[in-house]
Every structure is written in structure tokens, then in C-alpha cells.
CSV table of C-alpha atoms in Angstrom, one decimal:
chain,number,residue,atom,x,y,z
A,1,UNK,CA,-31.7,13.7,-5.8
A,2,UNK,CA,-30.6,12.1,-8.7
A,3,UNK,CA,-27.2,10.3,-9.4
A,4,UNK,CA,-25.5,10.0,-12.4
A,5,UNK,CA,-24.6,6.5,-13.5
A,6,UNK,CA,-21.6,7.1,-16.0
A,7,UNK,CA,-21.8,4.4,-18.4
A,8,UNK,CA,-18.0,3.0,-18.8
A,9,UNK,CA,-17.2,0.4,-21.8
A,10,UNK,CA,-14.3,-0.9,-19.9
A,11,UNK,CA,-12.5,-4.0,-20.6
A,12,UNK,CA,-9.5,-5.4,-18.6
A,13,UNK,CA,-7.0,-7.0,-20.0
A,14,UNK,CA,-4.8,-7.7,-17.2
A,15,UNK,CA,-3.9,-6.4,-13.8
A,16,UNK,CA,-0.7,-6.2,-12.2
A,17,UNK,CA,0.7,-5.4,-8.9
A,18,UNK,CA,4.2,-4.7,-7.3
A,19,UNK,CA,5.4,-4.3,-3.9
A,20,UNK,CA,8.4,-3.5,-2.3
A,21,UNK,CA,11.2,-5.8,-2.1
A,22,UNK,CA,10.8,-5.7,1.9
A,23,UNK,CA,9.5,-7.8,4.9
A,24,UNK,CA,6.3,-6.6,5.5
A,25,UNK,CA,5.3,-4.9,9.1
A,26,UNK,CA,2.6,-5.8,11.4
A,27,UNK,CA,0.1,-3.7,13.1
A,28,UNK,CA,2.4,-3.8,16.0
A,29,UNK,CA,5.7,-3.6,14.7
A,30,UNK,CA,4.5,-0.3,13.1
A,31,UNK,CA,3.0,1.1,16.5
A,32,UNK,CA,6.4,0.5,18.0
A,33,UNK,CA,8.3,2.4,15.7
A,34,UNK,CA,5.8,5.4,15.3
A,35,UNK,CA,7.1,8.3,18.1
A,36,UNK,CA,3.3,8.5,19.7
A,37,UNK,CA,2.8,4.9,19.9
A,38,UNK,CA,6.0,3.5,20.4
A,39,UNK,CA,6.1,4.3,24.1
A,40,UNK,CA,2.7,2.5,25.1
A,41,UNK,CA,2.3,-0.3,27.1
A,42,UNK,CA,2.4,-3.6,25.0
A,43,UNK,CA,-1.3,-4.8,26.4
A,44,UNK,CA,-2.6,-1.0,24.7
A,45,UNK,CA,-0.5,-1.7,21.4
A,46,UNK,CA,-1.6,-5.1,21.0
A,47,UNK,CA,-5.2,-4.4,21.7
A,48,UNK,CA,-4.6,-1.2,19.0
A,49,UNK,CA,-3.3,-3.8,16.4
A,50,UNK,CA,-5.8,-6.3,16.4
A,51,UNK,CA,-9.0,-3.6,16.6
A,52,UNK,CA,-7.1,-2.3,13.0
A,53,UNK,CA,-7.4,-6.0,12.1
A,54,UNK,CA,-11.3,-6.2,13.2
A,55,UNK,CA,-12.4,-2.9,11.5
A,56,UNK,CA,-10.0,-3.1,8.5
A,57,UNK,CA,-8.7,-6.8,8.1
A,58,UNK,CA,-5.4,-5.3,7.2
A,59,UNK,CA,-2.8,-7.4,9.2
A,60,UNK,CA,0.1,-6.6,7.5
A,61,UNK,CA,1.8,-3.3,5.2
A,62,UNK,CA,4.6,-3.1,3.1
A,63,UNK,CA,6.3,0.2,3.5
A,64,UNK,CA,8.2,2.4,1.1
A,65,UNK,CA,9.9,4.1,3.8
A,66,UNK,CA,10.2,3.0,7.1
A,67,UNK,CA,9.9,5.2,10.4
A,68,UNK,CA,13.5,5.8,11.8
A,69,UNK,CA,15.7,3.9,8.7
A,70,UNK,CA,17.6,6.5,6.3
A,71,UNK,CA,16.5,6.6,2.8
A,72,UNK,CA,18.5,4.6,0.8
A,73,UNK,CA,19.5,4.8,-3.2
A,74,UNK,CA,18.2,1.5,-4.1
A,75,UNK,CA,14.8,1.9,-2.2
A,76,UNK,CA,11.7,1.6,-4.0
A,77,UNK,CA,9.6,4.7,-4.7
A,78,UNK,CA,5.5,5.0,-5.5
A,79,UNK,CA,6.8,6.2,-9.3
A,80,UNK,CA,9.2,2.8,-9.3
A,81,UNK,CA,7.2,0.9,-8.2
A,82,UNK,CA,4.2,2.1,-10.3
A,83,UNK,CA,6.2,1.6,-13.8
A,84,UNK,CA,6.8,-1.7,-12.6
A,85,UNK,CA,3.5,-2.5,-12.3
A,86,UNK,CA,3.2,-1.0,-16.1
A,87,UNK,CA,5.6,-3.4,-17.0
A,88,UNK,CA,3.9,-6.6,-15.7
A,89,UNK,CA,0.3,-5.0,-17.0
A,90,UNK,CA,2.1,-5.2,-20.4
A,91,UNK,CA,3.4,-8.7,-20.3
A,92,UNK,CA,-0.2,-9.8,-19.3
A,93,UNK,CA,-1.9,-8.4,-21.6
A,94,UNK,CA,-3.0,-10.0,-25.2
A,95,UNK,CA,-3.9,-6.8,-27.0
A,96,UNK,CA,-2.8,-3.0,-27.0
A,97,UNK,CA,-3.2,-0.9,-24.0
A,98,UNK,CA,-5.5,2.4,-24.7
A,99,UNK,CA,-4.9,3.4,-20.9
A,100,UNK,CA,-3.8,2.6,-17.3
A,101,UNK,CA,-5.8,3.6,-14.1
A,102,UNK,CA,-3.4,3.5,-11.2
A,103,UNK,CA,-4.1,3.2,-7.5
A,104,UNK,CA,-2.5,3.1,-4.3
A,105,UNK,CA,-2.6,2.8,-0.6
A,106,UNK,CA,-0.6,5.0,0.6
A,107,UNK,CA,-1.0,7.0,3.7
A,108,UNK,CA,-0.3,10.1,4.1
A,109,UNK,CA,3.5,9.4,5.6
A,110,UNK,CA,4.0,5.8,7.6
């Protein structure tokens, strides 16, 4: 089988990221607000958290939304947060801009 190899001229000038304004959650503070995790025994949810940790080093999450909280106004969203990151690509950088790639992490709700 063959792959193709695009060839991309890219050049970066400047990267940029924002997060919300929000104490982060552990592994574990996120399995005891989730409805199926919440109700395991603490040895289970600790032992859950820190295989997350081994497989995918993540330790900690900032969260848009979080489980059981109501939404409120002055929340961030993906889309603020994402033009903020615009913004702070755009004081960074020394020339013009031809294009932004955007990522994120987001799961598919917590």
C-alpha cells in the first residue's frame, strides 16, 4: 500500500492557548460527580484515576461545563474561548496571519 505524504509549507508564527477561568478537576473529583461513577467505593475511584494517569498522563481537566452546576451567563464556551485564543495568536505574531488551525479536547459531554 502506498501512503500519501502531503507536502505542507507551513510556518508558525505563534501559538496560543486559552482555558477556562476555572479550578481545574482531578481524575477523581470528576468520577465523583459523574452519575455512574459517583457512587463507587473510593479504593475503585482512586485506583480508576490514577490508571487514566498511567495510560494517558492526564492528571487534571479544565471543564467548560461541569456535571450537576447550572449553566451560567458568563461561563466560557469552546467558540469563546476559541476567539480568545485568536486573539492571543494575533498579539504573538510578527507578520500577517494567512490561516488558523484550531484544536481541542473536548469529550463528547464531561
Amino acid at each position: 500500500m502506498n501512503l500519501v505524504k502531503p507536502f505542507i509549507n507551513i510556518k508558525i508564527l505563534g501559538a496560543a492557548t486559552a482555558l477556562p477561568k476555572v479550578t481545574p478537576l482531578t481524575n477523581l473529583d470528576i468520577f465523583n460527580l459523574h452519575p455512574l461513577t459517583k457512587l463507587l467505593p473510593d479504593l475503585v475511584k482512586n485506583r480508576l484515576a490514577q490508571s487514566i494517569v498511567s495510560q494517558y498522563g492526564y492528571t487534571q481537566r479544565y471543564m467548560i461545563r461541569t456535571p450537576g452546576k447550572l449553566v451560567n451567563e458568563i461561563e466560557a464556551s469552546s467558540e469563546t474561548l476559541a476567539k480568545e485564543c485568536v486573539q492571543n495568536a494575533f498579539k504573538q505574531a510578527s507578520k500577517n496571519i494567512d490561516f488558523f488551525i484550531h484544536g481541542t479536547t473536548t469529550t463528547t459531554r464531561y
